[in-house]
Tab-separated table of C-alpha atoms in Angstrom:
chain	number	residue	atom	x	y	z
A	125	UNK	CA	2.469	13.490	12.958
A	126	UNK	CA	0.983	10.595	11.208
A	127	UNK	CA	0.627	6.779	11.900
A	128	UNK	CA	0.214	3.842	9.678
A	129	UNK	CA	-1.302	0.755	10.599
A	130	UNK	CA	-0.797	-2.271	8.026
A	131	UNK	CA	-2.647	-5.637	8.044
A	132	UNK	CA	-3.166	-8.471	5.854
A	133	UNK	CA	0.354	-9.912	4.940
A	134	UNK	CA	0.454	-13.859	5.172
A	135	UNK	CA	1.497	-16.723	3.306
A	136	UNK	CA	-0.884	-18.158	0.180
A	137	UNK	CA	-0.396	-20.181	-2.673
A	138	UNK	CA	0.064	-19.145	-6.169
A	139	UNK	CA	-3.172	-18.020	-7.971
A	140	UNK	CA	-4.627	-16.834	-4.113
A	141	UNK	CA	-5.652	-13.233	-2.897
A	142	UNK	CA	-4.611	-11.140	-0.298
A	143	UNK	CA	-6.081	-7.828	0.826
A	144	UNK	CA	-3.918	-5.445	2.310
A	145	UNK	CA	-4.869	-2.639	4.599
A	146	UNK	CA	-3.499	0.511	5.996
A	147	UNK	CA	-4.852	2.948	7.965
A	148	UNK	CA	-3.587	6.753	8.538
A	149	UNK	CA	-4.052	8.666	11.645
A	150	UNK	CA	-2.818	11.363	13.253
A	151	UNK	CA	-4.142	15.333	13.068
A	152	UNK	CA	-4.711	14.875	9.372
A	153	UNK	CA	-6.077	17.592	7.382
A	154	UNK	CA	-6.655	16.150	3.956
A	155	UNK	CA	-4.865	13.059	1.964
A	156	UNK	CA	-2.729	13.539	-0.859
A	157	UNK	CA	-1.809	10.487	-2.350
A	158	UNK	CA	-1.816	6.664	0.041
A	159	UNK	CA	-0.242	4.018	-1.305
A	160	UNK	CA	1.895	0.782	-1.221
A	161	UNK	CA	5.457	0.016	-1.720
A	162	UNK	CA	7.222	-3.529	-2.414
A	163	UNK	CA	10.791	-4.503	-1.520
A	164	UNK	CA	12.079	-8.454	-2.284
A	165	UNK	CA	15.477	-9.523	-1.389
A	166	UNK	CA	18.408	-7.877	-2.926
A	167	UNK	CA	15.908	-5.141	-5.053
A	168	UNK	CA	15.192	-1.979	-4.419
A	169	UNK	CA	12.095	-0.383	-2.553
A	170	UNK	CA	9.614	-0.189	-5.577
A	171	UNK	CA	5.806	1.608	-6.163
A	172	UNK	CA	3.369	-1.063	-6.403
A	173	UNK	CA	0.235	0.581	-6.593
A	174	UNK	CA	-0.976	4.644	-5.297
A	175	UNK	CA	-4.159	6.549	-5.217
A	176	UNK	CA	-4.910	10.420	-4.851
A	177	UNK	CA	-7.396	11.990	-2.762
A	178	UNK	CA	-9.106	12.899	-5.453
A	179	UNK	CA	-9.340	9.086	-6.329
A	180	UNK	CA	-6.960	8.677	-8.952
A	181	UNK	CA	-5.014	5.391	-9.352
A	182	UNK	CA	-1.347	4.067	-10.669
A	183	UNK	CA	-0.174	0.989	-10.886
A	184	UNK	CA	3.259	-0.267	-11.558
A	185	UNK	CA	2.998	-2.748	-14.581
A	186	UNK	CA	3.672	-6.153	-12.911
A	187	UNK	CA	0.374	-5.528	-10.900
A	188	UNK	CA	-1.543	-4.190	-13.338
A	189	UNK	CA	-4.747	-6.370	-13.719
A	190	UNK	CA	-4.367	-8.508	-10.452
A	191	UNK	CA	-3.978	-5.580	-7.996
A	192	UNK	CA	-6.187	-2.543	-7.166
A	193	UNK	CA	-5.734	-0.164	-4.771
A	194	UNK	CA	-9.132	1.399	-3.647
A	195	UNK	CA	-10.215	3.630	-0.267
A	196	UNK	CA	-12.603	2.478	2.405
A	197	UNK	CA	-14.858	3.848	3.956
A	198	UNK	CA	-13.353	4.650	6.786
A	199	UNK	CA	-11.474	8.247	6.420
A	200	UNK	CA	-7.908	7.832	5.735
A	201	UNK	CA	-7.942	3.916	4.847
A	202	UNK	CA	-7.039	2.406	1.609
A	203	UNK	CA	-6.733	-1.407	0.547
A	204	UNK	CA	-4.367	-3.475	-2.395
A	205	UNK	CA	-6.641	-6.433	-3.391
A	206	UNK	CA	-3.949	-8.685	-4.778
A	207	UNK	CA	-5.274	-11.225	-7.112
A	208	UNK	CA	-3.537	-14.138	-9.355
A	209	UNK	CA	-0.640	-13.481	-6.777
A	210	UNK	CA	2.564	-14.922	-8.329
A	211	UNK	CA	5.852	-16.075	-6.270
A	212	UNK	CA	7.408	-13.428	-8.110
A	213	UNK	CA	5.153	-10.711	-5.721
A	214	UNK	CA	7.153	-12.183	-2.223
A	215	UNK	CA	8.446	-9.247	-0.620
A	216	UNK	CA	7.732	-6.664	2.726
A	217	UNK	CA	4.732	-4.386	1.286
A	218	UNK	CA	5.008	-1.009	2.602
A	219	UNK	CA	2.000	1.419	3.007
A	220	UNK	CA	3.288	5.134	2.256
A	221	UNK	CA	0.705	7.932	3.259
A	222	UNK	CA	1.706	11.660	1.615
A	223	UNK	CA	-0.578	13.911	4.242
A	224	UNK	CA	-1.333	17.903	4.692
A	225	UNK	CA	-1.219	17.815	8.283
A	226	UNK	CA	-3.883	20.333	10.256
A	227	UNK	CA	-1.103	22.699	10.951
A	228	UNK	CA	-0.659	22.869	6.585
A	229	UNK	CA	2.553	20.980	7.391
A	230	UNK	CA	3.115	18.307	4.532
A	231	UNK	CA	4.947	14.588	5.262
A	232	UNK	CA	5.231	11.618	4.203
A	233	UNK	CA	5.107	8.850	6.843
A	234	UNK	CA	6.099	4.817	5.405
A	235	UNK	CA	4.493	2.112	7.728
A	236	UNK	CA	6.238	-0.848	9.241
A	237	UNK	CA	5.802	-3.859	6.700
A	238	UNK	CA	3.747	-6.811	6.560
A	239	UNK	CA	5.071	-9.932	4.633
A	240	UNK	CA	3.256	-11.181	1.649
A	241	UNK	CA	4.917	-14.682	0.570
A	242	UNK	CA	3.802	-16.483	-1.921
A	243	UNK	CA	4.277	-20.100	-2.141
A	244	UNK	CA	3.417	-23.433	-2.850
């Protein structure tokens, strides 16, 4: 099975930056897409930003130009860089790792949540 540890939620002022970080473990055999999730009070669960293994990138268009989602370079960890961050981006941030496991099993494993609030 697969683990997700998240890190980086806080509490900044409009127009700050965050940088989010999840990392995947677990008997991993290759990554198929990692990426983070948004939910604010009373709205649904919603894609903020993914990327593939092989290192292609979507972003939902709220984020588009503040946020980008990139790997590090430790195996199996990806970041959200959130720039210009508005009030309106307050909500839990999920990380969401889509795995082939060693055994060619495929899941998908959500983390925990870290809060990102933004305000003044």
């Amino acid at each position: 099975q697969v683990q997700l540890v998240e890190s980086g939620g806080d509490l900044v002022q409009p127009g700050g930056s965050l940088r989010l970080s999840c990392a995947a473990s677990g008997n991993i055999f290759s990554i198929n897409v990692m990426g983070w999730y948004r939910q604010a009070p009373g709205k649904e669960r919603e894609l903020v930003a993914t990327i593939t293994g092989g290192g292609s990138t979507n972003y939902a268009d709220s984020v588009k130009g503040r946020f980008t989602i990139f790997r590090a370079n430790t195996r199996n960890t990806v970041y959200l860089q959130m720039n210009s961050l508005k009030p309106e981006d307050t909500a839990v941030y999920y990380c969401n790792a889509d795995v082939s496991l060693v055994t060619g099993r495929r899941v998908r494993t959500w983390g925990q949540g870290t809060q990102v609030t933004v305000s003044s």
